[in-house]
Amino acid sequence: MTVNNSIVYSRPLSVSENFFRCRTASGNYRNFVVTATYNQGLKKNLHILVKALRKTLLEYPILATTVQFDKTVNAFANVPLKSIKLNDILFFESDKEWLTEGVINENFIRYCNETQFNLYQENVLFKLILVGDFHLSAIFEHTIGDGLVANYFHEVLLKNLAECELMENTLFEDQFGPLVFENIELKDEILNFEKDRIYIKNSLPPPIDPFLEDIDLDYSFGDPYFQDKVIPEGFPNKWRGRFDTVDTHDISFKLINFSRQETKEILSKCKEHKVGITSYIEVVNALTFQPVFGDNSFTTHRTAMTLRRHYTPDLAEYPYKKILSDPEYKIFGTSAHMGFVQNFPPIKAFSWDLVKKVNLDLSKAVRNKRALNQMKPWKDAGDLLDEKKYGVL
């Protein structure tokens, strides 16, 4: 761990973070992306966007790190990048091809999905694509961020855009260091670690592992009725799948855009039934695929979740207490979890009762202090010092 003035600049990866590192390195995971539509032109106000990006990098320095092997600690670690240019993180695309009726289309998401981040090199692990002037996509490698981080990024950037628009350049330089404000070019340096480390505001986020119970402890607490042990009555056999598994690393998906009114109606119904939208989507997804599954077997489903609610300043090492004590600060990094298995019988019709059951199980899952135990098979078989070994369970 590299600490200066109570700020952690680099640190070794935890077991769970190494799991996600290996998934990326072995090609079994690419990225995740969240696109937000801004109501003010970003390209038109490029100087404000660049200021906001620099401010964001200095406040959330994990964005300015890569993953490399650190010989001083004999482990893979988050280490700061020496230099970041604007064209390392920001890319521009026309909105003619990638928008349909003013909304990001499936072809664009497929295009983003082709983004693959190279670990162990001097390059950033996130990417921003500005489509037209208003649609900004944030793409992240999984070792530095879980599924919430892209949402958080847009929240932070929106706040920083507003602040930077009102901040005089001289005041900005006092707080965040010198930056090119006029005639900005993509080749311009937006961050240099040696020159700018004095302006870094916060530590890297801590790993989630120390805030949970030991990875070797049974996540089910010995409960024979834990959700993944209960087989639906009348369906003793698990669905075998349609084809033999072939590891092609291809991904198939369908983009579904809900209108604002549709989203409002879905959220209203979920609120009425006192369930989260995640539980609703899991059941709808299972129902949608029922014709593929057939009617003779039970199927297994997982809903990925985040474990960041287990962070607490009380259990944190001193350098991390500041960010964990600030309710306004967003905790980046990855505290992701694959979720616990749900076993479903053939689903013939939508059921709010099933949604409520899933919702109850999810609410218990996110509070499970032994959630890391799901990664034990990987920990036992994998190699924390190998660049690629065993990227999946």
Coordinates of C-alpha atoms in Angstrom, one line a residue:
M1 CA 0.0 0.0 0.0
T2 CA 1.3 3.5 -0.9
V3 CA 0.1 6.1 1.5
N4 CA 1.0 9.8 1.7
N5 CA -0.7 12.4 3.8
S6 CA -3.3 9.8 4.8
I7 CA -4.2 9.2 1.1
V8 CA -3.9 5.7 -0.4
Y9 CA -2.5 6.0 -3.9
S10 CA -2.0 2.3 -4.6
R11 CA -2.9 -1.0 -2.8
P12 CA -2.9 -4.7 -3.4
L13 CA -6.1 -6.4 -4.8
S14 CA -8.2 -8.5 -2.4
V15 CA -9.3 -12.1 -3.2
S16 CA -12.6 -10.9 -4.6
E17 CA -11.0 -8.2 -6.7
N18 CA -8.5 -10.8 -8.1
F19 CA -11.5 -12.9 -9.1
F20 CA -12.8 -10.0 -11.3
R21 CA -9.3 -9.3 -12.5
C22 CA -9.0 -12.9 -13.8
R23 CA -12.4 -12.7 -15.5
T24 CA -11.2 -9.7 -17.5
A25 CA -7.7 -11.1 -18.2
S26 CA -9.1 -14.5 -19.4
G27 CA -11.6 -12.9 -21.7
N28 CA -14.6 -14.1 -19.8
Y29 CA -15.8 -10.6 -19.1
R30 CA -15.5 -7.4 -21.2
N31 CA -17.2 -4.4 -19.6
F32 CA -20.3 -2.8 -18.6
V33 CA -21.8 0.5 -19.9
V34 CA -24.3 3.1 -18.8
T35 CA -25.4 5.9 -21.1
A36 CA -26.9 9.1 -19.8
T37 CA -28.5 11.9 -21.8
Y38 CA -27.5 15.4 -20.6
N39 CA -29.7 18.5 -21.2
Q40 CA -26.8 20.7 -22.1
G41 CA -24.4 20.2 -24.9
L42 CA -21.1 18.6 -23.7
K43 CA -19.1 18.9 -26.9
K44 CA -20.2 22.5 -27.3
N45 CA -18.9 23.2 -23.8
L46 CA -15.8 21.1 -24.0
H47 CA -13.7 23.3 -21.7
I48 CA -16.3 22.7 -18.9
L49 CA -16.4 19.0 -19.6
V50 CA -12.6 18.7 -19.4
K51 CA -12.5 20.7 -16.1
A52 CA -15.2 18.4 -14.7
L53 CA -13.3 15.3 -15.8
R54 CA -10.1 16.4 -14.2
K55 CA -11.9 17.2 -11.0
T56 CA -13.6 13.8 -11.1
L57 CA -10.2 12.0 -11.6
L58 CA -8.7 13.8 -8.6
E59 CA -11.7 13.1 -6.4
Y60 CA -12.0 9.5 -7.5
P61 CA -8.4 8.5 -8.1
I62 CA -9.2 4.8 -8.8
L63 CA -10.3 6.1 -12.3
A64 CA -6.7 7.1 -12.8
T65 CA -5.2 3.7 -11.9
T66 CA -4.5 0.4 -13.8
V67 CA -3.9 -3.1 -12.5
Q68 CA -0.3 -4.2 -12.5
F69 CA 1.9 -6.7 -10.6
D70 CA 3.6 -4.8 -7.7
K71 CA 6.9 -6.5 -6.8
T72 CA 7.1 -4.6 -3.6
V73 CA 4.1 -6.4 -2.2
N74 CA 4.3 -9.5 -4.4
A75 CA 0.7 -9.0 -5.5
F76 CA -1.4 -7.5 -8.3
A77 CA -2.4 -4.0 -7.3
N78 CA -4.2 -0.9 -8.2
V79 CA -1.4 1.5 -9.2
P80 CA -1.6 5.1 -10.5
L81 CA -1.1 5.7 -14.2
K82 CA 1.8 7.9 -14.9
S83 CA -0.1 10.1 -17.4
I84 CA -3.6 10.4 -18.9
K85 CA -4.3 12.3 -22.0
L86 CA -7.8 13.4 -23.0
N87 CA -7.9 11.0 -25.9
D88 CA -7.1 8.1 -23.6
I89 CA -10.6 8.5 -22.0
L90 CA -12.8 10.6 -24.3
F91 CA -14.1 9.6 -27.8
F92 CA -16.6 11.2 -30.1
E93 CA -19.2 9.5 -32.3
S94 CA -21.8 10.9 -34.6
D95 CA -25.4 10.5 -33.5
K96 CA -26.6 9.5 -37.0
E97 CA -25.9 5.8 -36.7
W98 CA -26.2 5.3 -33.0
L99 CA -29.6 6.9 -32.2
T100 CA -33.1 5.7 -33.1
E101 CA -35.8 8.2 -32.5
G102 CA -33.5 10.1 -30.2
V103 CA -32.6 7.1 -28.1
I104 CA -29.4 5.1 -28.0
N105 CA -30.0 1.9 -30.0
E106 CA -28.9 -1.7 -29.8
N107 CA -26.2 -1.4 -32.4
F108 CA -24.5 1.2 -30.3
I109 CA -24.6 -1.0 -27.2
R110 CA -23.1 -3.9 -29.3
Y111 CA -20.4 -1.5 -30.4
C112 CA -19.6 -0.6 -26.8
N113 CA -19.6 -4.2 -25.8
E114 CA -16.6 -4.8 -28.2
T115 CA -14.5 -2.6 -25.9
Q116 CA -11.9 -4.7 -24.2
F117 CA -9.6 -3.3 -21.6
N118 CA -6.0 -4.5 -21.4
L119 CA -4.8 -5.1 -17.8
Y120 CA -1.1 -4.9 -16.8
Q121 CA -0.4 -2.0 -19.2
E122 CA -0.1 1.7 -18.9
N123 CA -3.7 2.4 -20.0
V124 CA -6.9 3.5 -18.4
L125 CA -9.6 1.0 -17.5
F126 CA -12.6 3.2 -18.4
K127 CA -13.8 4.9 -21.5
L128 CA -16.2 7.7 -22.3
I129 CA -18.0 7.9 -25.7
L130 CA -19.9 11.1 -26.5
V131 CA -22.6 10.4 -29.1
G132 CA -23.5 13.7 -30.7
D133 CA -23.6 16.4 -28.1
F134 CA -25.8 15.0 -25.4
H135 CA -25.4 11.3 -25.0
L136 CA -22.4 10.2 -22.9
S137 CA -21.6 6.5 -22.4
A138 CA -19.4 5.5 -19.6
I139 CA -17.7 2.0 -20.1
F140 CA -15.8 0.4 -17.2
E141 CA -13.6 -2.6 -16.7
H142 CA -14.9 -4.7 -13.8
T143 CA -11.8 -4.6 -11.5
I144 CA -12.1 -0.9 -10.8
G145 CA -15.9 -0.7 -10.8
D146 CA -19.0 -2.7 -10.3
G147 CA -22.5 -2.2 -11.8
L148 CA -23.3 0.9 -9.7
V149 CA -20.1 2.8 -10.6
A150 CA -21.2 3.9 -14.0
N151 CA -24.4 5.3 -12.5
Y152 CA -22.3 7.0 -9.8
F153 CA -19.9 8.3 -12.4
H154 CA -22.7 10.2 -14.2
E155 CA -24.0 11.6 -10.9
V156 CA -20.5 12.8 -9.9
L157 CA -19.8 14.2 -13.4
L158 CA -23.2 16.1 -13.5
K159 CA -22.4 17.7 -10.1
N160 CA -18.9 18.6 -11.2
L161 CA -20.1 20.1 -14.5
A162 CA -22.4 22.4 -12.6
E163 CA -19.6 23.4 -10.2
C164 CA -17.0 23.9 -12.9
E165 CA -19.3 26.0 -15.0
L166 CA -19.4 28.5 -12.1
M167 CA -15.8 28.2 -11.0
E168 CA -13.3 30.7 -12.3
N169 CA -10.2 29.2 -13.9
T170 CA -7.9 30.8 -11.3
L171 CA -9.9 29.2 -8.5
F172 CA -10.0 25.9 -10.3
E173 CA -6.2 25.9 -10.7
D174 CA -5.7 26.7 -7.0
Q175 CA -7.8 23.6 -6.0
F176 CA -7.2 21.2 -8.9
G177 CA -4.0 22.3 -10.6
P178 CA -3.1 23.8 -14.0
L179 CA -5.1 22.7 -17.0
V180 CA -5.5 23.8 -20.6
F181 CA -8.6 25.9 -20.8
E182 CA -8.5 27.3 -24.4
N183 CA -7.9 25.6 -27.7
I184 CA -8.3 22.2 -26.1
E185 CA -6.9 19.2 -28.1
L186 CA -7.5 15.6 -27.5
K187 CA -3.7 15.0 -27.2
D188 CA -3.6 17.3 -24.1
E189 CA -2.6 15.8 -20.8
I190 CA -5.5 15.8 -18.3
L191 CA -3.6 14.2 -15.4
N192 CA 0.1 13.5 -14.6
F193 CA 0.5 11.6 -11.4
E194 CA 3.9 13.0 -10.3
K195 CA 2.9 16.6 -11.0
D196 CA -0.7 16.3 -9.8
R197 CA -0.5 13.9 -6.8
I198 CA -0.7 17.0 -4.5
Y199 CA -4.1 17.7 -5.8
I200 CA -5.5 14.2 -5.3
K201 CA -8.4 14.6 -2.8
N202 CA -9.2 11.1 -1.6
S203 CA -7.9 7.6 -1.1
L204 CA -8.6 4.7 -3.4
P205 CA -11.7 2.8 -2.1
P206 CA -10.9 -0.1 0.2
P207 CA -11.5 -3.7 -0.8
I208 CA -14.8 -5.1 0.5
D209 CA -13.3 -8.3 1.8
P210 CA -12.2 -7.0 5.3
F211 CA -15.8 -5.8 6.0
L212 CA -17.2 -9.3 5.6
E213 CA -16.8 -12.7 7.3
D214 CA -14.0 -15.1 6.3
I215 CA -14.4 -16.5 2.8
D216 CA -14.2 -20.0 4.1
L217 CA -17.4 -19.7 6.2
D218 CA -20.5 -21.3 4.8
Y219 CA -22.8 -18.7 3.2
S220 CA -25.9 -20.7 4.0
F221 CA -25.0 -20.9 7.7
G222 CA -25.9 -24.6 7.5
D223 CA -29.6 -23.9 6.7
P224 CA -31.0 -26.8 4.7
Y225 CA -33.7 -24.5 3.4
F226 CA -31.4 -21.8 2.1
Q227 CA -32.8 -20.6 -1.3
D228 CA -30.3 -22.4 -3.5
K229 CA -30.9 -25.8 -1.7
V230 CA -34.7 -25.8 -2.2
I231 CA -35.8 -27.7 -5.4
P232 CA -39.2 -26.8 -6.7
E233 CA -41.8 -29.5 -5.8
G234 CA -42.6 -31.8 -8.7
F235 CA -39.5 -30.8 -10.8
P236 CA -36.5 -32.8 -9.5
N237 CA -34.4 -32.3 -12.6
K238 CA -32.4 -29.2 -13.5
W239 CA -32.7 -27.9 -17.1
R240 CA -29.7 -29.2 -19.0
G241 CA -29.5 -26.4 -21.5
R242 CA -30.1 -26.5 -25.2
F243 CA -26.6 -27.1 -26.4
D244 CA -23.2 -28.2 -25.0
T245 CA -21.2 -25.4 -23.6
V246 CA -18.7 -23.9 -26.1
D247 CA -16.4 -21.1 -24.7
T248 CA -16.5 -18.7 -27.6
H249 CA -16.8 -15.5 -25.4
D250 CA -19.6 -14.4 -27.7
I251 CA -22.4 -12.5 -26.0
S252 CA -26.0 -12.4 -27.0
F253 CA -28.4 -9.8 -25.6
K254 CA -31.4 -7.6 -26.4
L255 CA -31.7 -3.9 -25.7
I256 CA -35.1 -2.9 -24.4
N257 CA -35.9 0.7 -23.9
F258 CA -38.7 1.6 -21.6
S259 CA -40.4 5.0 -22.2
R260 CA -40.6 7.5 -19.4
Q261 CA -44.3 6.6 -18.9
E262 CA -43.7 2.9 -19.0
T263 CA -40.9 3.3 -16.4
K264 CA -43.2 5.3 -14.2
E265 CA -45.9 2.7 -14.4
I266 CA -43.5 -0.2 -13.6
L267 CA -42.1 1.7 -10.6
S268 CA -45.6 2.5 -9.4
K269 CA -46.6 -1.1 -9.5
C270 CA -43.4 -2.3 -7.7
K271 CA -44.1 0.3 -5.0
E272 CA -47.7 -0.9 -4.7
H273 CA -46.5 -4.4 -4.1
K274 CA -43.6 -3.3 -1.9
V275 CA -40.9 -4.9 -4.1
G276 CA -37.8 -3.6 -5.9
I277 CA -37.6 -3.3 -9.7
T278 CA -34.7 -5.8 -9.7
S279 CA -37.0 -8.6 -8.4
Y280 CA -39.6 -7.7 -11.0
I281 CA -37.1 -7.8 -13.8
E282 CA -35.7 -11.2 -12.7
V283 CA -39.2 -12.8 -12.8
V284 CA -40.1 -11.1 -16.1
N285 CA -36.8 -12.4 -17.6
A286 CA -37.5 -15.9 -16.4
L287 CA -41.0 -15.8 -17.8
T288 CA -39.7 -14.5 -21.2
F289 CA -37.3 -17.4 -21.5
Q290 CA -39.8 -20.1 -20.4
P291 CA -40.5 -21.3 -24.0
V292 CA -36.8 -22.0 -24.3
F293 CA -36.6 -23.8 -20.9
G294 CA -39.6 -26.1 -21.5
D295 CA -42.0 -27.4 -18.9
N296 CA -40.3 -30.4 -17.4
S297 CA -37.4 -29.0 -15.4
F298 CA -36.5 -26.4 -12.9
T299 CA -34.1 -23.6 -13.9
T300 CA -31.5 -21.7 -11.9
H301 CA -31.2 -17.9 -11.9
R302 CA -28.8 -15.4 -10.3
T303 CA -29.2 -11.7 -9.8
A304 CA -25.9 -9.9 -9.4
M305 CA -25.7 -7.6 -6.5
T306 CA -23.3 -5.2 -4.8
L307 CA -21.9 -5.7 -1.3
R308 CA -21.0 -2.0 -0.7
R309 CA -23.7 -1.6 2.0
H310 CA -21.3 -3.6 4.3
Y311 CA -18.7 -0.8 4.2
T312 CA -18.5 1.0 7.5
P313 CA -15.9 3.5 8.8
D314 CA -15.8 1.7 12.1
L315 CA -14.0 -1.3 10.5
A316 CA -11.9 0.6 8.0
E317 CA -8.2 1.3 8.2
Y318 CA -7.5 5.0 9.0
P319 CA -6.9 6.3 5.4
Y320 CA -10.3 5.0 4.3
K321 CA -12.4 6.5 7.2
K322 CA -12.7 9.9 5.5
I323 CA -14.5 8.6 2.3
L324 CA -16.6 6.0 4.2
S325 CA -17.8 8.7 6.7
D326 CA -18.9 11.1 4.0
P327 CA -22.5 10.4 3.0
E328 CA -22.1 12.5 -0.2
Y329 CA -19.1 10.6 -1.4
K330 CA -19.7 7.7 -3.9
I331 CA -17.7 4.6 -3.3
F332 CA -16.2 3.4 -6.6
G333 CA -14.3 0.1 -6.9
T334 CA -15.8 -3.3 -7.2
S335 CA -17.9 -4.8 -4.4
A336 CA -19.8 -7.0 -6.8
H337 CA -21.2 -10.4 -6.1
M338 CA -22.7 -12.9 -8.6
G339 CA -25.8 -13.4 -6.3
F340 CA -27.3 -16.6 -4.8
V341 CA -29.1 -19.1 -7.0
Q342 CA -32.9 -19.0 -7.3
N343 CA -34.5 -22.3 -8.4
F344 CA -37.7 -21.7 -10.4
P345 CA -40.3 -24.2 -11.5
P346 CA -41.6 -23.7 -15.0
I347 CA -43.3 -20.3 -15.0
K348 CA -46.6 -20.2 -16.9
A349 CA -47.8 -16.7 -15.9
F350 CA -46.5 -13.6 -14.2
S351 CA -46.9 -13.7 -10.5
W352 CA -46.4 -10.9 -8.0
D353 CA -46.2 -13.5 -5.3
L354 CA -43.0 -14.9 -7.0
V355 CA -41.7 -11.4 -7.3
K356 CA -42.2 -10.9 -3.5
K357 CA -40.4 -14.2 -2.8
V358 CA -37.5 -13.1 -5.0
N359 CA -37.5 -9.7 -3.4
L360 CA -37.3 -11.2 0.1
D361 CA -34.4 -13.5 -0.9
L362 CA -32.5 -10.6 -2.4
S363 CA -33.0 -8.5 0.7
K364 CA -31.5 -11.3 2.8
A365 CA -28.7 -11.8 0.2
V366 CA -27.4 -8.3 0.3
R367 CA -27.1 -8.4 4.1
N368 CA -25.4 -11.8 4.1
K369 CA -22.0 -11.3 5.8
R370 CA -20.7 -14.6 4.4
A371 CA -21.4 -13.7 0.7
L372 CA -17.7 -14.1 -0.2
N373 CA -18.0 -17.8 0.4
Q374 CA -19.5 -18.1 -3.1
M375 CA -16.0 -17.3 -4.4
K376 CA -14.3 -20.0 -2.4
P377 CA -14.1 -22.5 -5.3
W378 CA -12.2 -19.9 -7.3
K379 CA -9.9 -19.0 -4.4
D380 CA -9.1 -22.7 -3.8
A381 CA -8.4 -23.5 -7.4
G382 CA -7.1 -20.2 -8.7
D383 CA -3.8 -18.5 -8.4
L384 CA -3.6 -14.9 -7.1
L385 CA -0.2 -14.4 -8.8
D386 CA -1.2 -15.7 -12.2
E387 CA -2.2 -13.2 -14.9
K388 CA -5.2 -15.1 -16.2
K389 CA -5.7 -18.4 -14.3
Y390 CA -9.3 -19.4 -13.6
G391 CA -11.4 -16.4 -14.5
V392 CA -14.7 -18.1 -13.8
L393 CA -16.1 -20.3 -11.1

